Amino acid sequence: MTSHSQRSDGPRRQSDGNAPEASRDGQAGQAGARVRFVRRGRAEDAPPLRDDPAPRWQPALLILLLWFLVWMATKGSDTLALQGRDQTGIMHALNDFRDSMLRGRDTNPVMRLSGTIADGFRGLVAWLQRLISIPAAPRPVPEIGWLGVTVVATWIGYAVANWRIALLVLGTFVSYGAFGYWSDSMDLLIIVGISVLVCVLIGVPLGILAGTSRRANAVIEPVLDLLQTMPTFVYLLPIVLFFGIGSASAVVATVLYAAPPLIRIAAHGIRSVPPTMLEVGQSLGQTRAQQLRKIQIPMAKRTIIVGLNQTTMAALSMATIASFVDGPGLGKPVLAGLRINDVGTALIPGLLIVATAIMLDRATTAASERADVIARGGGLPARVHRGILLGGAVVTLGALYLSRLMFWAAQFTDHGWGRRLAEVTDHAVDSATAAMSPITSGIKDGISYAFLNPLQDFIAESPWWLAFAGIAALAFVLGGWRALAPAVVCLAGMRALGEWHNAMITLAMTLVATVMCMALAVVIGVAMARRGSVDLAIRPILDAGQTIPAFVYLVPVLALFGPSRFTGIVAALAYAAPVSIKLVADGVKGVSATTMEAARASGASRMQQIRLVQLPMARSALVLATNQGLLFVLAMAVIAGMVGAGALGYEVVLGSSRSEEWGKGAAAGMTIVLLGILLDRIARRAAGPAPEGTRWFPVLRRRGH
Amino acid sequence: MTTDSALKVRGLWKIFGPKAERLIGTPDAALSRKDLQAKSGHVIGVRDVSFDVAPGEVFVVMGLSGSGKSTLVRLLTRLIEPTAGSVHLDGIDLTGMDENALREVRRRKVSMVFQHFGLLPHRKVIDNVGFGLEVRGEGKTARRVRAQDMIDLVGLSGYEQNFPDQLSGGMQQRVGLARALAGDPAVLMFDEPFSALDPLIRRDMQKEVIRLHHEVGKTMVFITHDLDEALKLGDRILIMRDGEIVQIGPPDEIIAAPADDYVKDFVADVNKSHVLTLRWVMRPPDSPDEGVGAPTLPQSTIVREAARTVLAHQGVVRVVDADDKFVGVVDDEDILRVVVAEQDA
Ligand SMILES: Nc1ncnc2c1ncn2[C@@H]1O[C@H](COP(=O)(O)OP(=O)(O)OP(=O)(O)O)[C@@H](O)[C@H]1O
Ligand SMILES: [Mg+2]
């Protein structure tokens, strides 16, 4: 009974802690949380004690037992596994739909609009490519050669940030050329540049609108939710339909992926301007426009710049993934390497992507810090700074001139370093993996045989109706009606789309990866929260992990574990764990010092402190971490489809590149979305009321792919 | 006084909640704050408040936390919309005004000093001070000149180019003060301007307000929950509880004749001899010529200042009113009663 009351207090106290704003809001929030709590009890139609989460596991176990018994008798039948490249009716229908859209390219207004936009982007990308990346006929080289581009970039690095950033830029650009990936690198930067520009043009006004108008926010917020919960890959398919394969789709996909964080953060920045500041303005008689211009935007500026950094990193991540739809850039050679499981080929461009990520991250961060210093009248004396800039400009002009005139300055001389390095690394990787193979294959087999295979057999080899009923029943006992309803809708949708068997395989993988992710998150997160030194050591690694585009993770994981389902799981884990670990660490750290002192004073041991105080009080953070973990794992499951994880991911990947598989890919994509919603809803309801509005924020720092 | 008052407030109500308007005039409006909240979820912020403030007066509103002071002061400029009642500022009715006219009033007639200063962190001191002028569209040079004057006035010369977070709390509030003065408003409103400052600085700032009041002679509405501050600054004090007026009067009257136990508790710890005037300690004369030849003091003399004269003189001292009419007498015992009561407390 004590544990019961302690638990039901949890979320309420949490929501107190989450609303440190004005006491007025705090009161409302508190009341809201309480109401929700009561309602949940009623929804389950259970006696008060059943509100305790623990006993809910008993009926869940019972259901699993029943499921198991029926499974023994029926396994292997009605699994709806598709043979080979079979397609179901709905997939043909999707293909037909695609064909009719394509036929209507010149008449259908939507298609015409998207065609015009696509032409615009394609033209812009091509123009920039001729400028810096590919030969601009009749010249055998681009308009501006590598020397010019490199020096200009270095000069910009100095102008917006400082000399350290300038050196970083210089090093990165030189390595693009030295390793023989100059054009691909330039292409990547072109796509990222255009996308970030479009993101800013669209995102900042939208963010300001969402931040100032409740009504606009009510429209924008759900759209952003949808875009951000959808695994990235899934939107590539419809985008390809409307914008065609190539650079236009790459830009559109990147914008759709990278704009939401900027919109969110901008809106958040506007909204978190303290109400007193607005009151000050009002008391002086300012108009709405003045309020926006003189108070809200200036005060939100720093936050918006943080958003810009996030957006840039997200854009880089998506721009590499866009190589799946033939988007130009460094993603292409990585993808080519992955396709043939040649780690050596994929490694160098992968590392260049990482270098680009570091460069962009550092440069945007340093630029915003410098803007702050300058705004406050700090930094070098203006005259000195201007002098250096001017000198730099002269050098830059000289380099530009040279790079148009001299062949050596226009095209990087191929010393064959890149190729040689690729061979060397390939060798090194081969021998390293061979050396580690007893360990890696031990882990791989252990997890595969102990968890993955049995779980997959159980879920995917059940007849579809059994799995359907089992999942729905679990949703009900874990989360009540409010989990059951969406669960049934999602399951029915998945059944109708015809990718049931693959969905069940992906589900099994996702569950295993999420459980592993949470285990890691709890162990590492608690350690970080309890010891500052651990936090100091680990947080930079997590930050770095979140800066690296998701796609790149696949390369080392593939090297270590070879193509298999387990590789997908490890990649998903590497991708999802940083976020979950941080959430848990911050949640546990948020437990008040007084409470901890009280626990110590009453003689609780270390384990007791963790088990009885810290974890229960950080419950909402745990819920959040699980939810985020799930979504991230699922997003990665798609990308991992191409390194042997198979199932839904593979279908989507195939569908995005092969015309006749489009319908199948689209069906698989939609199935993934449904799977995501299904898991998200069940997890959320099962955990009780999740703190609203906190879902995205703590993950802000980096939201990789 | 009603005709030429700087501020005239009549029957002002604020009820927070969705159906506030409909409550006015119903029996529910007479319920206590707690009962009404329990019954309908509405919170009474200010209940049926009326008062006048004379031009040049320092009018202090005080009460415990949650008594509705901030709400009241915001109703006066319609930063919060009143549920019922009227506010006249300088003879103009604010309550019926449209947005534009109201904005004009806020730009020219009244300005506010906030508890947490409300300085814009991205602007330098000089631009914070000139902010109101900028809002009402004045040119940059005019703005700068005026802002510089105000900065000099509040004693911040030399800090024009600093950012707010480079100043101490007291200095920040001086900036807030300068900003409020810059627009040359008829009325200044202060919402607990000094409660975020430590006691020494607070005393400095109170002196500063008194000095400024002497120099610029503005009408001031001053919110505080600190009785000493109220007594020190106020020409008159309004005491609030649960959104209602409990008592309005000059400081000595509040101390000497508290309207009820609430006010009595409030003033229990105060240095009475610093506030009470002879008017409140004298007794009526036994005869018109009692104490003839003794020293004479006006009845507005504060007890502490009268003490020396009274104690030095054997027997009673005569007290006269503003017209020099003989109204009462005080002796050593009357004075000592006030001083001793204070030491017992
Ligand atoms: N927007 C609002 N909605 C609901 N209730 C409110 C609102 N604003 C104020 N209140 C309530 O009105 C009452 C008076 O609040 P107010 O802020 O005016 O008090 P105060 O006297 O200024 O207190 P303090 O000394 O703490 O500043 C409080 O009970 C408060 O909860
Ligand atoms: Mg207040």
PDB file of C-alpha atoms and ligand atoms in Angstrom, chain A residues 24, chain B residues 65-66 68-71 74 115 191-192 223, ligand 2:
ATOM      1  CA  ARG A  24      -0.604  30.021 -12.070  1.00  0.00           C
TER       2      ARG A  24
ATOM      3  CA  SER B  65       1.203  37.875  -0.514  1.00  0.00           C
ATOM      4  CA  GLY B  66      -1.814  36.960  -2.607  1.00  0.00           C
ATOM      5  CA  GLY B  68      -4.364  41.158  -4.831  1.00  0.00           C
ATOM      6  CA  LYS B  69      -1.915  44.051  -4.895  1.00  0.00           C
ATOM      7  CA  SER B  70      -0.320  43.229  -8.218  1.00  0.00           C
ATOM      8  CA  THR B  71      -3.698  42.574  -9.716  1.00  0.00           C
ATOM      9  CA  ARG B  74      -2.397  46.196 -13.238  1.00  0.00           C
ATOM     10  CA  GLN B 115       9.455  43.854  -8.994  1.00  0.00           C
ATOM     11  CA  ASP B 191       4.869  46.908  -8.003  1.00  0.00           C
ATOM     12  CA  GLU B 192       6.993  45.844  -5.043  1.00  0.00           C
ATOM     13  CA  ILE B 223       2.823  48.487  -3.890  1.00  0.00           C
TER      14      ILE B 223
HETATM   15 MG    MG C   2       2.523  40.880  -6.518  1.00  0.00          MG
END
